Short mmCIF file of C-alpha atoms in Angstrom, two decimals:
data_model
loop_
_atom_site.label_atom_id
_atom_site.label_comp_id
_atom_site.label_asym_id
_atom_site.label_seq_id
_atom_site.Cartn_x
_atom_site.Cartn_y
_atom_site.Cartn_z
CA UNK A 1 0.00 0.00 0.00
CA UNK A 2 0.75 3.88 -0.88
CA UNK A 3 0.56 6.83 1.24
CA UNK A 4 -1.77 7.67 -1.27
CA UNK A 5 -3.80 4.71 -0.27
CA UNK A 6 -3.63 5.91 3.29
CA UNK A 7 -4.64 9.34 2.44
CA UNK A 8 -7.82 8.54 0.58
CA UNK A 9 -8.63 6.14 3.65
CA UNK A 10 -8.02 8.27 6.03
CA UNK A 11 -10.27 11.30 3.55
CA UNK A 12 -13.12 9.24 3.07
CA UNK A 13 -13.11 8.03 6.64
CA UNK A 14 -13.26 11.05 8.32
CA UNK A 15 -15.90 12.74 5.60
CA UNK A 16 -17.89 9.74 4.94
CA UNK A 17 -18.14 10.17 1.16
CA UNK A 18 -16.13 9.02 -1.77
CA UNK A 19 -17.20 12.34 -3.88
CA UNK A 20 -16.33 14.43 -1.23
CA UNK A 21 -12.94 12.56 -0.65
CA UNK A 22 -12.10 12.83 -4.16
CA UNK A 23 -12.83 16.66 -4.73
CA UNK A 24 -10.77 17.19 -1.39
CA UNK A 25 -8.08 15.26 -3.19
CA UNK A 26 -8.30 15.70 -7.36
CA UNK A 27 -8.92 12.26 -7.63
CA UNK A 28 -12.43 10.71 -9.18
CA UNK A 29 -14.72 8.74 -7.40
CA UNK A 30 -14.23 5.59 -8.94
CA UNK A 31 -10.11 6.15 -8.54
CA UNK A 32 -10.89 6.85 -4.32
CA UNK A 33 -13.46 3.28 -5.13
CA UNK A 34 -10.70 1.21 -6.75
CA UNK A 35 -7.88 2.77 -4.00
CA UNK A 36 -10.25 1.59 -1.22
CA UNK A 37 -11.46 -1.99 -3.02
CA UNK A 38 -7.57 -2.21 -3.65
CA UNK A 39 -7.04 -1.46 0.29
CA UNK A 40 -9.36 -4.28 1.64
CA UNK A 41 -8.25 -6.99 -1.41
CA UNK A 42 -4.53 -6.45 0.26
CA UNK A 43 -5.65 -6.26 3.57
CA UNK A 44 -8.46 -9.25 3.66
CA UNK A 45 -11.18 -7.54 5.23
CA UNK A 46 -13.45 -4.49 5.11
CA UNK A 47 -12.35 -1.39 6.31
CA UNK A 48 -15.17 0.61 5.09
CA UNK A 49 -19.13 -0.26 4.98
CA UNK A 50 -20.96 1.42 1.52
CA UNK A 51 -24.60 2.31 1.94
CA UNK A 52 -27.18 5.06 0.31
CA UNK A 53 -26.77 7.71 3.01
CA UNK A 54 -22.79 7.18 2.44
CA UNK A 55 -19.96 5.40 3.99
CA UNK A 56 -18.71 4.72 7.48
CA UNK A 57 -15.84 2.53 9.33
CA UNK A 58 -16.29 -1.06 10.25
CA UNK A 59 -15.40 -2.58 12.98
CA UNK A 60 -12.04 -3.54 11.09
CA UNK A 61 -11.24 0.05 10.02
CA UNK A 62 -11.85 2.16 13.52
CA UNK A 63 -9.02 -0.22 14.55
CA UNK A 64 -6.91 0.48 11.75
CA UNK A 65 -7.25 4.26 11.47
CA UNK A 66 -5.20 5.45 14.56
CA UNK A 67 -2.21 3.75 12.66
CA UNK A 68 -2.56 5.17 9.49
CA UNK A 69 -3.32 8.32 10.71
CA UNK A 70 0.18 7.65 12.46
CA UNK A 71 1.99 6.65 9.59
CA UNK A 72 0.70 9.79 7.66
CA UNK A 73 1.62 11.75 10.46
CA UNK A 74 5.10 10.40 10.27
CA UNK A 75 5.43 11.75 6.60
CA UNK A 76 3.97 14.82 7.09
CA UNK A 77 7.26 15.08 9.90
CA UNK A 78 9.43 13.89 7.75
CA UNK A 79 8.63 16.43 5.37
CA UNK A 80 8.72 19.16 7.85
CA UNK A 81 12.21 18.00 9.07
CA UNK A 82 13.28 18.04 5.05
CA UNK A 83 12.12 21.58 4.55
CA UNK A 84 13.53 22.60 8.31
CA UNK A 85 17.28 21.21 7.26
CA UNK A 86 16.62 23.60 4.06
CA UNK A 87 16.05 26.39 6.27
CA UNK A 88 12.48 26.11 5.76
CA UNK A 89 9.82 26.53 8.16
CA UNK A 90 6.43 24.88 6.72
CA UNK A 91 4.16 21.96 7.09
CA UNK A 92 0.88 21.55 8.27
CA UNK A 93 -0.04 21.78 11.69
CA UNK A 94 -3.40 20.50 13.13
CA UNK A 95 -4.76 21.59 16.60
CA UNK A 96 -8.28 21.28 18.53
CA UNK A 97 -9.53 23.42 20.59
CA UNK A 98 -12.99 23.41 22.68
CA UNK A 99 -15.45 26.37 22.45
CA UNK A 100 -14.30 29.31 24.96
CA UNK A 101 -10.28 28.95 23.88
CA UNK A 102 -11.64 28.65 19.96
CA UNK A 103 -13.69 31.81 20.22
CA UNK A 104 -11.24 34.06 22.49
CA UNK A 105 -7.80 32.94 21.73
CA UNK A 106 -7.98 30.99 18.85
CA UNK A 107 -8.11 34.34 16.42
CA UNK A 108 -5.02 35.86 18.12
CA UNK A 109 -3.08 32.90 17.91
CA UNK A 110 -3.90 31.67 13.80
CA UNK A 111 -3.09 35.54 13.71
CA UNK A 112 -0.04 36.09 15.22
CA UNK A 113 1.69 32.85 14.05
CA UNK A 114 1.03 32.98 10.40
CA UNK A 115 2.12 36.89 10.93
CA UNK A 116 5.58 34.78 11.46
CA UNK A 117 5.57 31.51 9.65
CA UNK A 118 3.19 32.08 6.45
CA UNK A 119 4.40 28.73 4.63
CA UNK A 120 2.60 26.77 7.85
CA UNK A 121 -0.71 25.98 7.42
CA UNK A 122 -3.05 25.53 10.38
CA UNK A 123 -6.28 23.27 10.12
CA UNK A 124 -8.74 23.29 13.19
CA UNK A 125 -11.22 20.56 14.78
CA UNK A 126 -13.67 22.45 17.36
CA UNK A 127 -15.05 19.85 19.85
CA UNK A 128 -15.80 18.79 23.41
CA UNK A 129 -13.24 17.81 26.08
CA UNK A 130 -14.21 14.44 25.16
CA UNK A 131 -13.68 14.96 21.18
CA UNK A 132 -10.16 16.84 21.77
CA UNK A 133 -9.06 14.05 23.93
CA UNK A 134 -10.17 11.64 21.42
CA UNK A 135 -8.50 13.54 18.38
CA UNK A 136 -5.05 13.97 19.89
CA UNK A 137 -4.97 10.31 21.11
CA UNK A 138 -5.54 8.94 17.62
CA UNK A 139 -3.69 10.89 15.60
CA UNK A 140 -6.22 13.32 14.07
CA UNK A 141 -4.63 16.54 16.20
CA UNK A 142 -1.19 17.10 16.46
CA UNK A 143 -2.02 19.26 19.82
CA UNK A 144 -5.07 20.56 21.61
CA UNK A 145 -6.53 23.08 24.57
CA UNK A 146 -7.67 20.90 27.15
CA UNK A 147 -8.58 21.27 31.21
CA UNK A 148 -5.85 19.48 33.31
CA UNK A 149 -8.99 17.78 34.72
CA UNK A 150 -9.82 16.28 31.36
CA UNK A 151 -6.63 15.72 29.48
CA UNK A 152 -6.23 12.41 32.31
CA UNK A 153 -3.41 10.74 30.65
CA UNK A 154 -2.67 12.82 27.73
CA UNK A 155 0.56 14.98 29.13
CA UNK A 156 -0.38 18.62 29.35
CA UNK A 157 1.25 22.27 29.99
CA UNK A 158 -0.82 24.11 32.39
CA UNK A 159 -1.22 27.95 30.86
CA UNK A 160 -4.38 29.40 32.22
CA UNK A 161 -6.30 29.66 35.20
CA UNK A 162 -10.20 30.08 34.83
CA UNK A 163 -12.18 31.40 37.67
CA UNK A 164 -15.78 29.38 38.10
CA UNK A 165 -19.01 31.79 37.98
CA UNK A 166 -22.45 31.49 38.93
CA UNK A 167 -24.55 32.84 36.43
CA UNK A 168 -28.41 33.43 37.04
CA UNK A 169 -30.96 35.92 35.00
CA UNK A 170 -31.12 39.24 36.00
CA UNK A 171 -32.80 40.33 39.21
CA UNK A 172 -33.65 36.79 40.85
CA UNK A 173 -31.30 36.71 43.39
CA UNK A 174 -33.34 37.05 46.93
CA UNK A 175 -31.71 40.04 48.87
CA UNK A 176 -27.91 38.42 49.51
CA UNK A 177 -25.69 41.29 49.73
CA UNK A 178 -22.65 38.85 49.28
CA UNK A 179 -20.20 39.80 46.17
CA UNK A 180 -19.96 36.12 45.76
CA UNK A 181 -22.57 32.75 45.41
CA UNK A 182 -21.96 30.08 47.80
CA UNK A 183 -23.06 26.45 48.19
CA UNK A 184 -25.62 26.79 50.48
CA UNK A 185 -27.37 29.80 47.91
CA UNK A 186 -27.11 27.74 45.25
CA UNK A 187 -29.12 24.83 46.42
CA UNK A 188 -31.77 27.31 46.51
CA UNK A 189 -32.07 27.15 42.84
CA UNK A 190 -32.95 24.63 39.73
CA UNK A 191 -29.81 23.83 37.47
CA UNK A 192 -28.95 24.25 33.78
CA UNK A 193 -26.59 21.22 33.08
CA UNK A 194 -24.19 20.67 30.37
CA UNK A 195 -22.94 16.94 29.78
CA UNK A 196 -19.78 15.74 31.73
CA UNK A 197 -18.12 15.54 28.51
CA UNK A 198 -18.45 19.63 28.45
CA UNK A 199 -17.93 20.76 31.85
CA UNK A 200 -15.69 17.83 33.90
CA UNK A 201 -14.23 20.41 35.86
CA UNK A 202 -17.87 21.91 36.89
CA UNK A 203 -19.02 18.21 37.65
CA UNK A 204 -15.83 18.10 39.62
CA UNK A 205 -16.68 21.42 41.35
CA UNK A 206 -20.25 20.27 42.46
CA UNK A 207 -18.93 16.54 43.59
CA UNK A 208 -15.99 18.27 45.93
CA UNK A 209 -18.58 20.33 47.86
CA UNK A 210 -21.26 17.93 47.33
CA UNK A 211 -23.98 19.61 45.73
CA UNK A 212 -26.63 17.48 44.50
CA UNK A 213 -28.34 19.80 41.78
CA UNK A 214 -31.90 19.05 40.13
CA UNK A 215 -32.07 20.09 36.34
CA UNK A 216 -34.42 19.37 33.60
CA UNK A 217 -32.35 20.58 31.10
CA UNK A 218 -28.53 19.07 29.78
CA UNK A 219 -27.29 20.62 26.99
CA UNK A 220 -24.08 20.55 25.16
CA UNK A 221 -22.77 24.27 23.92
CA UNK A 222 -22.17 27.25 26.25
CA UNK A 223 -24.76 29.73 24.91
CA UNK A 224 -27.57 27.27 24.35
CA UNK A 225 -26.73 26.64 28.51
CA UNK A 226 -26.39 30.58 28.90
CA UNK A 227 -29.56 31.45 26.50
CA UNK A 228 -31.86 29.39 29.29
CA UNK A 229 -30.49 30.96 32.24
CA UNK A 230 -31.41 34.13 30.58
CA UNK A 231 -34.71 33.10 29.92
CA UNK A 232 -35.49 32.10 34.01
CA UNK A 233 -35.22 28.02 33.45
CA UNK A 234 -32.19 28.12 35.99
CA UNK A 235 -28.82 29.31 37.23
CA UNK A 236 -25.47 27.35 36.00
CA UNK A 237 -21.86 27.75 36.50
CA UNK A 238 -19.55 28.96 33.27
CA UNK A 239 -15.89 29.74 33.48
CA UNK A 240 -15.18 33.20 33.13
CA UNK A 241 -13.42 33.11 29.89
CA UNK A 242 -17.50 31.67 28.46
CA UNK A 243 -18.79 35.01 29.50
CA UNK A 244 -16.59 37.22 28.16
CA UNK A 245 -18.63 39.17 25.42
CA UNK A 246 -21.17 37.44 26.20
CA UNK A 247 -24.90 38.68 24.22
CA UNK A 248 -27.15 37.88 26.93
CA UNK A 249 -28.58 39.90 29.88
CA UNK A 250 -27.74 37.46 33.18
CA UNK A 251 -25.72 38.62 36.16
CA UNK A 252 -22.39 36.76 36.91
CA UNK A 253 -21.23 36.08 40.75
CA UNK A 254 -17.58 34.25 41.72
CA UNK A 255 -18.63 30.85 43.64
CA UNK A 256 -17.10 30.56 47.24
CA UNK A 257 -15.22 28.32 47.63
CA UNK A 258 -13.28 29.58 44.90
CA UNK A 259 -12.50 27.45 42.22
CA UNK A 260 -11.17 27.63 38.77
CA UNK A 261 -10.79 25.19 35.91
CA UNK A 262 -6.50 25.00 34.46
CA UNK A 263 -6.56 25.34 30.58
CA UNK A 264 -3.40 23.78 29.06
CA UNK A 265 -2.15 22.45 25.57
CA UNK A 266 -1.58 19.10 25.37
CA UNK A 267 0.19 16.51 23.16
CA UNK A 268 0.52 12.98 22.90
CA UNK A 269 4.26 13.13 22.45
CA UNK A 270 5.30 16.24 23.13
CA UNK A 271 9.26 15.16 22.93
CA UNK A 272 8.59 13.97 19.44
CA UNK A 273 7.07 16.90 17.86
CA UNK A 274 7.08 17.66 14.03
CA UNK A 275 9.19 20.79 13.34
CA UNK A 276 5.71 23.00 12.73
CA UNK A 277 4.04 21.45 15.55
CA UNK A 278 7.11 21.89 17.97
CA UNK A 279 6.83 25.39 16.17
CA UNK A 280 3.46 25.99 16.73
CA UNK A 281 3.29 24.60 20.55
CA UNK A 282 6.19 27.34 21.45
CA UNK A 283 4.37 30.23 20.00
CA UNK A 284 1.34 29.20 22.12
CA UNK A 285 3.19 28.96 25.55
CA UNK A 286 4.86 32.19 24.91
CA UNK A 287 1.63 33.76 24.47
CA UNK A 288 -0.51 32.10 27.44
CA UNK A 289 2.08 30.41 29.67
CA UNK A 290 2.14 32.54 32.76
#
């Protein structure tokens, strides 16, 4: 097999069509059909189920994807080495982020570091804790933002600490002339929930000072969460970098005891970095590392 072969695998995988997979890569349809058909003869077994609504991994092929996407990986560092001995710096660099970092640093930081290194390209996967973690363990991201609390074993550099907030909608709060929201207040109220995937270290913060919330409502993205507040369904807790520039009208309160979540960037290997990802990864702990 090619690293062609790879490539359309790992193209048609990930978009779950052979038409889109071949625009993506110049090829026709029927060439990304024969490379695949050609795959699975070699291999002997399927690595990729064919249907009407389009294609998706077997069984088979979710195992053999993390290694592929490795090997590909390996090229791509290769090259990058190549063009670094040339006194070149370019490559490709990919990175995933979760919501708050991709909407408040994110901008600055595809800014500011193809300001310096135009020949490196950047490609971005917005997710969940849960999707960065899975991205960067199998090869998909070269680095991602993740909490300390969520990155588990995935090593991380700390860069960031994110003070918790109690959000609720404007003028509910029952005559407290505290500056801040503390655990007994809050069991006063109904809960808007996000998933654990979403908020670990809020789930974390609620466990620790054992807070047993009711909610109706678990949702995934910070301003669907934020809208509801707004609207009276509840009171949650966002970091602080959610709210900044935030459009809705709620009132925002530091919790006592304080508590923050720890953003970081993480890698899988960070001693084995491409020379655009080791390139990349610098720029962003000059930046945030305080």
């Amino acid at each position: 097999m090619t690293l062609l072969t790879y490539q359309v695998f790992q193209t048609a995988a990930n978009i779950g069509s052979f038409h889109k997979a071949a625009d993506i890569l110049g090829l026709t349809p029927s060439a990304i059909s024969h490379a695949i058909s050609s795959m699975e003869n070699e291999l002997g077994f399927t690595v990729l189920t064919r249907s009407k609504s389009g294609i998706s991994l077997t069984n088979y092929g979710e195992h053999l994807l993390p290694y592929v996407n490795a090997v590909l990986n390996s090229d791509e560092s290769l090259q990058q080495a190549i063009a670094e001995l040339n006194g070149l710096k370019q490559g490709k660099v990919k990175i995933a982020v979760f919501s708050s970092v991709c909407t408040n640093w994110l901008p600055d930081i595809l800014h500011s570091f193809q300001k310096k290194y135009s020949e490196i390209t950047i490609e971005v996967f917005q997710g969940t804790y849960d999707d960065v973690s899975y991205w960067i363990k199998n090869g998909v991201a070269d680095l991602g933002f993740l909490s300390v609390s969520s990155a588990r074993d995935i090593p991380i550099e700390p860069l960031y600490k994110d003070p918790l907030l109690c959000v609720m909608p404007k003028g509910v709060r029952k005559g407290s002339g505290k500056p801040y929201m503390d655990i007994e207040e809050m069991r006063e109220y109904q809960f808007v929930t996000q998933r654990e995937c979403t908020d670990a270290d809020i789930q974390n913060f609620l466990k620790e000072n054992s807070l047993r919330i009711q909610s109706n409502y678990h949702v995934v993205d910070d301003l669907s969460t934020v809208a509801l507040v707004e609207k009276g369904f509840g009171i949650c807790l966002m970091p602080e970098l959610v709210m900044r520039d935030i459009p809705y009208q709620v009132e925002c309160y530091p919790v006592y005891p304080q508590a923050c979540r720890i953003i970081g960037i993480a890698a899988l290997h960070p001693e084995f970095m491409a020379p655009a990802v080791r390139t990349l990864y610098n720029h962003i702990l000059e930046k945030y590392r305080k």
